[in-house]
C-alpha positions as a Python dict, from the first residue, in 0.01 Angstrom:
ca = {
    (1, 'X'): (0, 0, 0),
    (2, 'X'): (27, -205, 334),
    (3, 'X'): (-301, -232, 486),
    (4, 'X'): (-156, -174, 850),
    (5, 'X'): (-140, 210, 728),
    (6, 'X'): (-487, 173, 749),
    (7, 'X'): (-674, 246, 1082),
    (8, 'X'): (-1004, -25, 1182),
    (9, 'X'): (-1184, 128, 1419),
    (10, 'X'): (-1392, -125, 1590),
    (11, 'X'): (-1716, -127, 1530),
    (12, 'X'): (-1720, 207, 1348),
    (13, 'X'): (-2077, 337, 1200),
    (14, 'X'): (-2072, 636, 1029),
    (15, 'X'): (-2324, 884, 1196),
    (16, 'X'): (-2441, 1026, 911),
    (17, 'X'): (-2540, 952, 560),
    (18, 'X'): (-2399, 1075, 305),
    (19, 'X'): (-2631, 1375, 229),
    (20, 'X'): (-2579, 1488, 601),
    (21, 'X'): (-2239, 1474, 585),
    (22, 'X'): (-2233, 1719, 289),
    (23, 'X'): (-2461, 1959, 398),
    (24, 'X'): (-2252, 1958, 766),
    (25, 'X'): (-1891, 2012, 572),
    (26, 'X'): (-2092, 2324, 417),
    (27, 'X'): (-2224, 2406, 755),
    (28, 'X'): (-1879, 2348, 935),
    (29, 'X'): (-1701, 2550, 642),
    (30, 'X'): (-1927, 2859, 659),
    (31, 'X'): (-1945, 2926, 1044),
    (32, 'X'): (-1573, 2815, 1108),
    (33, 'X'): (-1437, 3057, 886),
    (34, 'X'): (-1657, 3354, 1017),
    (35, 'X'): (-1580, 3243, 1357),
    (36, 'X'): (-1207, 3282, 1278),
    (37, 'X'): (-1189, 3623, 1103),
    (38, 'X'): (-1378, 3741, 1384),
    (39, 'X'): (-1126, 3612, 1658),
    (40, 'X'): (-820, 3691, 1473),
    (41, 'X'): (-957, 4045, 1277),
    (42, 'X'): (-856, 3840, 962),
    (43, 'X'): (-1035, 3939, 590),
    (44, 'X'): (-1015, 3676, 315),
    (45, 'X'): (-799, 3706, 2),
    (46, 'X'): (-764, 3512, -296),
    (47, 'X'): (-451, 3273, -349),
    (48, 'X'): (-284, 3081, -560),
    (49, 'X'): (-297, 2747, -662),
    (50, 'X'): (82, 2751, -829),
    (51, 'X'): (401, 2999, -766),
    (52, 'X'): (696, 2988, -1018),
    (53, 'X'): (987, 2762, -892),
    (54, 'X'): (1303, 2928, -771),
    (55, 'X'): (1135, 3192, -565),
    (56, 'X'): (1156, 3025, -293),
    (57, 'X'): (770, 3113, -175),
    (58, 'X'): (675, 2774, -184),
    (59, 'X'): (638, 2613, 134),
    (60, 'X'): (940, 2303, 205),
    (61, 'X'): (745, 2116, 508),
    (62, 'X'): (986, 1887, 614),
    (63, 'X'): (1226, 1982, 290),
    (64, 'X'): (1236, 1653, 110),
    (65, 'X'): (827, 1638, -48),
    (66, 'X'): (842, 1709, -355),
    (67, 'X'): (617, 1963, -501),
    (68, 'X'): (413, 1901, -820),
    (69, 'X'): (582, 2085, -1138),
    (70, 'X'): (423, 2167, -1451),
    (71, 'X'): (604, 2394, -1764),
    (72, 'X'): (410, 2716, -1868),
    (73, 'X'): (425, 2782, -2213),
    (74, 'X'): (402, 3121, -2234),
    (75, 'X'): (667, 3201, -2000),
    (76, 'X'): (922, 2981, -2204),
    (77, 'X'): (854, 2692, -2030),
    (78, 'X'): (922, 2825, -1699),
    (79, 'X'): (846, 2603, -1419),
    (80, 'X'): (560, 2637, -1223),
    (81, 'X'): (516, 2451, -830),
    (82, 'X'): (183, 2366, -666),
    (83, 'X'): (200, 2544, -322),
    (84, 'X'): (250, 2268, -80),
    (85, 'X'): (100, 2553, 164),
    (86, 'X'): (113, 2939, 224),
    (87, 'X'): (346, 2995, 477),
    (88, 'X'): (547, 3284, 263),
    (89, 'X'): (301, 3392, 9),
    (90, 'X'): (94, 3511, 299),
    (91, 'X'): (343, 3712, 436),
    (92, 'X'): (463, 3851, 133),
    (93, 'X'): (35, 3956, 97),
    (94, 'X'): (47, 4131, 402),
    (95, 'X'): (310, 4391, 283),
    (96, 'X'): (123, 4429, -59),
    (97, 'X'): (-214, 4469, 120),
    (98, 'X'): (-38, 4705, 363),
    (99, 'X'): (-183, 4530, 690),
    (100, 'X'): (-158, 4683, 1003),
    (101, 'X'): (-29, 4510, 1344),
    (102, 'X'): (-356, 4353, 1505),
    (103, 'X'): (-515, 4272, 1136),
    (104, 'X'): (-436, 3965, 853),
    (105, 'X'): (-579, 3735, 559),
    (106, 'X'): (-687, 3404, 550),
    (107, 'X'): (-729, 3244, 224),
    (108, 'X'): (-863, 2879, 93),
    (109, 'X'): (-552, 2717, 23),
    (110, 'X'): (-602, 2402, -183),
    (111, 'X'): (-229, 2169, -267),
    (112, 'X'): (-140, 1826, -409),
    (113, 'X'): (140, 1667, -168),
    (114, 'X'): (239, 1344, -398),
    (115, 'X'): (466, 1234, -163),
    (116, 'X'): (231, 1174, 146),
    (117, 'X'): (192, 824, 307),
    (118, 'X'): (-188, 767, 207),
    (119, 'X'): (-387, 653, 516),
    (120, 'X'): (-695, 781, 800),
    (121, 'X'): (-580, 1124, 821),
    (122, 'X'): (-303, 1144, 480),
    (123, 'X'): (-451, 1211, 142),
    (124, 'X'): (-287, 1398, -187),
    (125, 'X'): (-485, 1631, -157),
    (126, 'X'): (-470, 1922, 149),
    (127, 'X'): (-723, 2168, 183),
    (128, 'X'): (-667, 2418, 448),
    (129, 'X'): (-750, 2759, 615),
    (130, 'X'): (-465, 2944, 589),
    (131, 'X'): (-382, 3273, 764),
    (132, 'X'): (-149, 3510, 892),
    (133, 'X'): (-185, 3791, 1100),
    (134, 'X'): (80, 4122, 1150),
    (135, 'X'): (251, 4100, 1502),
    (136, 'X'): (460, 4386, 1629),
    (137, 'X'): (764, 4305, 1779),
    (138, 'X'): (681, 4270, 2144),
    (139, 'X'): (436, 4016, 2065),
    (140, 'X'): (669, 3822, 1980),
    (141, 'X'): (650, 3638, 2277),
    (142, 'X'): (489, 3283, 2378),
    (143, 'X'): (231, 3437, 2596),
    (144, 'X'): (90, 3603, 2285),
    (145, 'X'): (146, 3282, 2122),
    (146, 'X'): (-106, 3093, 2367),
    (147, 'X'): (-365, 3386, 2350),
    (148, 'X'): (-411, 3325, 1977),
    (149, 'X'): (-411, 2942, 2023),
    (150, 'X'): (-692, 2969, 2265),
    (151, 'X'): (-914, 3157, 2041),
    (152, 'X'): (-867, 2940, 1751),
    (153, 'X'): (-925, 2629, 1980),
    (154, 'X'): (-1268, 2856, 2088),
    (155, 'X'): (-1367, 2899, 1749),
    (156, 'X'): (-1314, 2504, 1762),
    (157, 'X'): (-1537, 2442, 2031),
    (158, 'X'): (-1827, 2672, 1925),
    (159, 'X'): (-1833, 2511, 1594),
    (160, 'X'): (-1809, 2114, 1753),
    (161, 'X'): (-2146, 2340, 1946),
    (162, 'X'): (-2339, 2424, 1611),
    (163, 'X'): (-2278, 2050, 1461),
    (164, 'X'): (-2355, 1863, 1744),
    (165, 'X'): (-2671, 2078, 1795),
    (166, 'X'): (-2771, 2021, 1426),
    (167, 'X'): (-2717, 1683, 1418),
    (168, 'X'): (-2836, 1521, 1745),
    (169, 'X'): (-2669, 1192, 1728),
    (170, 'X'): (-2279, 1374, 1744),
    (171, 'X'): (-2217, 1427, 2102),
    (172, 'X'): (-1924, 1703, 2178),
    (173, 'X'): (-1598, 1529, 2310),
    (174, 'X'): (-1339, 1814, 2327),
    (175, 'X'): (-1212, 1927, 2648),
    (176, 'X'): (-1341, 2305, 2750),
    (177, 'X'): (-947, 2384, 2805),
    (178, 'X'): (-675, 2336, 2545),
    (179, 'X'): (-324, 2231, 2784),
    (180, 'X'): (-33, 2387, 2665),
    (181, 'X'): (298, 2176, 2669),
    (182, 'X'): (684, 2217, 2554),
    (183, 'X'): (804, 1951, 2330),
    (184, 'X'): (1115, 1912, 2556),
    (185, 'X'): (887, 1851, 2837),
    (186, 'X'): (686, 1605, 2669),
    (187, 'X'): (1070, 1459, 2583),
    (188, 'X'): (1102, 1452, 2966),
    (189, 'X'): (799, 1324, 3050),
    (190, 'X'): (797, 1061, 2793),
    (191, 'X'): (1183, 933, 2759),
    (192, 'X'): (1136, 612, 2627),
    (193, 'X'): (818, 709, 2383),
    (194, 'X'): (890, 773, 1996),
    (195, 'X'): (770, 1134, 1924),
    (196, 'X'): (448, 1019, 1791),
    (197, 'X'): (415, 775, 2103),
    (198, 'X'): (461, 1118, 2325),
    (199, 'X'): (186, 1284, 2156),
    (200, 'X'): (-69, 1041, 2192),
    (201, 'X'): (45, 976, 2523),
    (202, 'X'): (-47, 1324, 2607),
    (203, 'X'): (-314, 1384, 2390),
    (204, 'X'): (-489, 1096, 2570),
    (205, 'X'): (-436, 1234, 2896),
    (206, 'X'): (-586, 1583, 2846),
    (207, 'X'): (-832, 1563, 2522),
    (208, 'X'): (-680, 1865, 2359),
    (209, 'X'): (-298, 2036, 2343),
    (210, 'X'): (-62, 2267, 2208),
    (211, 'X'): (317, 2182, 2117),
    (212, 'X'): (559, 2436, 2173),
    (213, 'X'): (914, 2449, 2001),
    (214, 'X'): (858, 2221, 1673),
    (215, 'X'): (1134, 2214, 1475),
    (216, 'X'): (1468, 2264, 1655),
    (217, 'X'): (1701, 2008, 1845),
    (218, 'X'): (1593, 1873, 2187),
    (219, 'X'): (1798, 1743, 2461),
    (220, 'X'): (1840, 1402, 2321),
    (221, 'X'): (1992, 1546, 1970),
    (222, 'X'): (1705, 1444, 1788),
    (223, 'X'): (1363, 1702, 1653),
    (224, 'X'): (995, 1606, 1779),
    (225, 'X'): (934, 1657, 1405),
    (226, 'X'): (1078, 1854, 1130),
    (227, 'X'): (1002, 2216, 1015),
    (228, 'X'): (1122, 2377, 777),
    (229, 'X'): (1411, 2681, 869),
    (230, 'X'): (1249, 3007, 673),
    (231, 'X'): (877, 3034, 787),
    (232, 'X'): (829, 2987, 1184),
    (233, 'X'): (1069, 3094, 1452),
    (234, 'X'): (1163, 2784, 1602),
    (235, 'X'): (1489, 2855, 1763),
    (236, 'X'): (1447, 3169, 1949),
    (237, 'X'): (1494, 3082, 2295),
    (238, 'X'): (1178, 3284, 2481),
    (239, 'X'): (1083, 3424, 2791),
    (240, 'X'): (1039, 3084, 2970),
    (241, 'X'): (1359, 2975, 2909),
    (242, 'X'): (1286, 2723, 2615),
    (243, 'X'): (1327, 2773, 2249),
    (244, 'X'): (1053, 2778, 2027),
    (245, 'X'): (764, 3004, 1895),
    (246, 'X'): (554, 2801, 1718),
    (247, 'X'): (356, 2449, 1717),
    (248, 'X'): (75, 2293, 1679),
    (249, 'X'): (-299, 2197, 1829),
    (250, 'X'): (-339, 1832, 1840),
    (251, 'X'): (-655, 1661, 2025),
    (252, 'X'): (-726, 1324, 2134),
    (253, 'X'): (-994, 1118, 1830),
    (254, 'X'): (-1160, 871, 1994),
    (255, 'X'): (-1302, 712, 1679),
    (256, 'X'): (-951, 633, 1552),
    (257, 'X'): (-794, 632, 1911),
    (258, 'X'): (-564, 832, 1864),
    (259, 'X'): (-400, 1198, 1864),
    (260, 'X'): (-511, 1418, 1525),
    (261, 'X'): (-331, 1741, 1465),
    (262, 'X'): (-556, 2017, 1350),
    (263, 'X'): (-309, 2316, 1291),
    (264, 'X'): (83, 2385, 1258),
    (265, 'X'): (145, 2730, 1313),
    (266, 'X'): (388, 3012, 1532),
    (267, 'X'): (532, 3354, 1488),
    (268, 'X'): (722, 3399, 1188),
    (269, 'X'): (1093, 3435, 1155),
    (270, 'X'): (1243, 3760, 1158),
    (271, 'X'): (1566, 3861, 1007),
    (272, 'X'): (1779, 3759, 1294),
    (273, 'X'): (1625, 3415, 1355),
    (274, 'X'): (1608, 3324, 973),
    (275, 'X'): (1980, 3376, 932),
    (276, 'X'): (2017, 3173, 1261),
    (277, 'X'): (1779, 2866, 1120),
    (278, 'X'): (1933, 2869, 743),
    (279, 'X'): (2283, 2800, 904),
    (280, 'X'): (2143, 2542, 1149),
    (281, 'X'): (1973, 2367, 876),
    (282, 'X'): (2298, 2436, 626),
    (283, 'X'): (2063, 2610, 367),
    (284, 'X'): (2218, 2931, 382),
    (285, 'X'): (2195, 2950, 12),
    (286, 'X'): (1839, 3069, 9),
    (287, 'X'): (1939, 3357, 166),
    (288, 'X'): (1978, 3481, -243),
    (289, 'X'): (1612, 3413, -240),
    (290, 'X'): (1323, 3663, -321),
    (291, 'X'): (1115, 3557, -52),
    (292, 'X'): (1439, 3554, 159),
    (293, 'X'): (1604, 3892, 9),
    (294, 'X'): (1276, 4074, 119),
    (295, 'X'): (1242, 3975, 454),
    (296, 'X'): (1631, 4008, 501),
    (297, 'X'): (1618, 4355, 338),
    (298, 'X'): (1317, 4442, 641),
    (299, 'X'): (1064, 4480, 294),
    (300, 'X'): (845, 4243, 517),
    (301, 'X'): (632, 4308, 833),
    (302, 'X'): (658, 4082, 1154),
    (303, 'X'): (354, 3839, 1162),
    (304, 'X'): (217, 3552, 1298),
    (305, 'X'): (31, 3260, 1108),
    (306, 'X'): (-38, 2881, 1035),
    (307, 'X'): (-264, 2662, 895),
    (308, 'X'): (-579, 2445, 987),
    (309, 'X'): (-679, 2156, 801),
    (310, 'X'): (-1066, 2223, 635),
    (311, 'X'): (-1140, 1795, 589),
    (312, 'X'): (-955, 1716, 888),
    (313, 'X'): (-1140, 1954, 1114),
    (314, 'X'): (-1473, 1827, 921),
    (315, 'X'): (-1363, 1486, 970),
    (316, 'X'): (-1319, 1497, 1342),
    (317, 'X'): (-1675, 1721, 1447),
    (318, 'X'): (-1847, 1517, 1194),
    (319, 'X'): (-1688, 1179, 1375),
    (320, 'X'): (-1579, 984, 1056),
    (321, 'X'): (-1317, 743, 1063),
    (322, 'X'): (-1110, 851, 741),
    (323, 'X'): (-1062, 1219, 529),
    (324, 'X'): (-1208, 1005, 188),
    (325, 'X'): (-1549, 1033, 350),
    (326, 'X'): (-1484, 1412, 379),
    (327, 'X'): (-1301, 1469, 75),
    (328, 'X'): (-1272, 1335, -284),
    (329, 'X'): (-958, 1216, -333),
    (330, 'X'): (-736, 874, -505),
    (331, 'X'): (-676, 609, -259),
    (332, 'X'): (-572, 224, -306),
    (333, 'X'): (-823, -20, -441),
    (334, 'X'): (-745, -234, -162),
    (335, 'X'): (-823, 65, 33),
    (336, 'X'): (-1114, 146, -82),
    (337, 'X'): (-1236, -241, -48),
    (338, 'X'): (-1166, -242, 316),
    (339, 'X'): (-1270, 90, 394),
    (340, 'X'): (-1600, -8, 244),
    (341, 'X'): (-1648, -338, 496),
    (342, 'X'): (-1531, -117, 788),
    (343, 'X'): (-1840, 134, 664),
    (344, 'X'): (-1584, 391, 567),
    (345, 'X'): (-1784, 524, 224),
    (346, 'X'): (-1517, 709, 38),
    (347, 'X'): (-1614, 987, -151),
}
């Protein structure tokens, strides 16, 4: 582990102790979560830790992480995956639970990513709020996109409210507005910036924003980041002219200096946009698929959903300068050494 993964905040002081800082990840937890079924008419279901490989329900992020395998004996020795995240499993859920358009789930959704690059924001272990919500087909659009942003991002802001009020010495720092940008306009904007450059270039300039269009091609030939082809609808070219249906909320984290993303999410694929992706990506074989065969068949409703990161968002309205003093986790010794001098106590 290179050390230079590792963000020093100058002069960082943890805000609260260690007893404060567990009683306001169960305070954070508990009102975030009611906050969001509320906005998004969402009721909580129980998921799974595991899904059998060859499924294809498990989630492929960027489609080269690995997921963590383990043989079950008393299926033969089948293998079994950790969920890297919920993307399909959710969706599948909604046609079991026989949701109606308006109405969805949102589940605790615990994974082990092996592969990820430890560091500030990067540990094995995810822990997220994941949901999904049934769309009908002419909300498939980007305005209805943005409407459901803003509500999560003012579930955001009333909980940053209730911490800040608890705990005196947090003082709010997100913006009352969340901007909404187009990757390919942050492209244009920022030519000569790296993708990563662009978004804290933004995120610096207007506290809190939305990426549109994650996922596909832009004008240079290259992705703002990668996505996998089967979950959101990221080449569908929409009403403004610009493809793209999904993204995700990023704000500017003045501890670390810095942009922090917060949630991926978007409207689903349907049929016509999954057989689109699969031969963009050259994965076509997945069609074969449950997961796939289902939603190809029309066995699965039209939805919207994503993710939001539990230690993350805990990190940031708690102010702490890295997820091990949210979360226990396995980091570096040599990480754990300087995170200790920098008054970073890892959990």
């Amino acid at each position: 582990m290179e050390m230079s993964s590792l963000i020093k905040p100058d002069n960082y002081k943890a805000l609260l102790d260690m007893k404060q800082t567990e009683q306001g990840i169960k305070l954070i937890k508990e009102f975030f979560q009611q906050n969001l079924s509320t906005e998004l008419r969402l009721r909580r279901v129980t998921a799974p830790l595991f899904v059998l490989k060859g499924l294809g329900i498990n989630d492929d992020l960027n489609g080269v992480e690995r997921a963590v395998t383990f043989p079950i004996k008393d299926l033969g020795d089948a293998q079994a995956e950790v969920v890297h995240s919920l993307a399909k499993w959710k969706r599948l859920s909604l046609a079991e639970y026989g949701i109606e358009p308006g109405y969805g789930i949102y589940t605790d959704m615990n994974a082990i990513r092996a592969d990820e690059e430890l560091d500030n924001l990067h540990s094995l272990y995810v822990d997220q709020w994941d949901w999904e919500a049934v769309v009908t087909k002419e909300q498939r659009t980007v305005a209805f996109l943005k409407d459901v942003v803003e509500r999560i991002y003012a579930a955001i802001r009333r909980t940053e409210y209730l911490t800040c009020e608890t705990y005196p010495q947090l003082k709010p720092f997100l913006p009352e507005r969340i901007t909404f940008v187009h990757s390919e306009e942050l492209l244009q904007r920022y030519p000569g910036l790296t993708p990563k450059e662009r978004e804290d270039a933004i995120c610096r300039e207007c506290g809190a924003v939305f990426i549109i269009g994650i996922g596909g091609k832009l004008s240079d030939g290259e992705k703002h980041d990668g996505r996998a082809p089967d979950y959101d609808d990221w080449s569908t070219v929409a009403e403004d002219g610009r493809a793209g249906l999904n993204g995700d909320i990023l704000i500017w984290y003045p501890v670390l200096g810095r942009s922090f993303e917060l949630s991926s999410m978007g409207i689903r694929v349907d049929k016509e946009s999954l057989l689109r992706q699969l031969k963009l990506e050259g994965k076509e074989e997945r069609g074969d698929l449950y997961f796939h065969r289902k939603l190809l068949d029309g066995q699965l409703p039209l939805s919207i959903g994503g993710g939001i990161g539990q230690s993350r968002l805990c990190m940031v309205l708690l102010q702490k300068g890295h997820i091990g003093e949210i979360q226990a986790s396995i980091w570096p010794d040599d990480m754990r050494t300087k995170c200790k001098e920098l008054g970073m106590q890892l959990i």
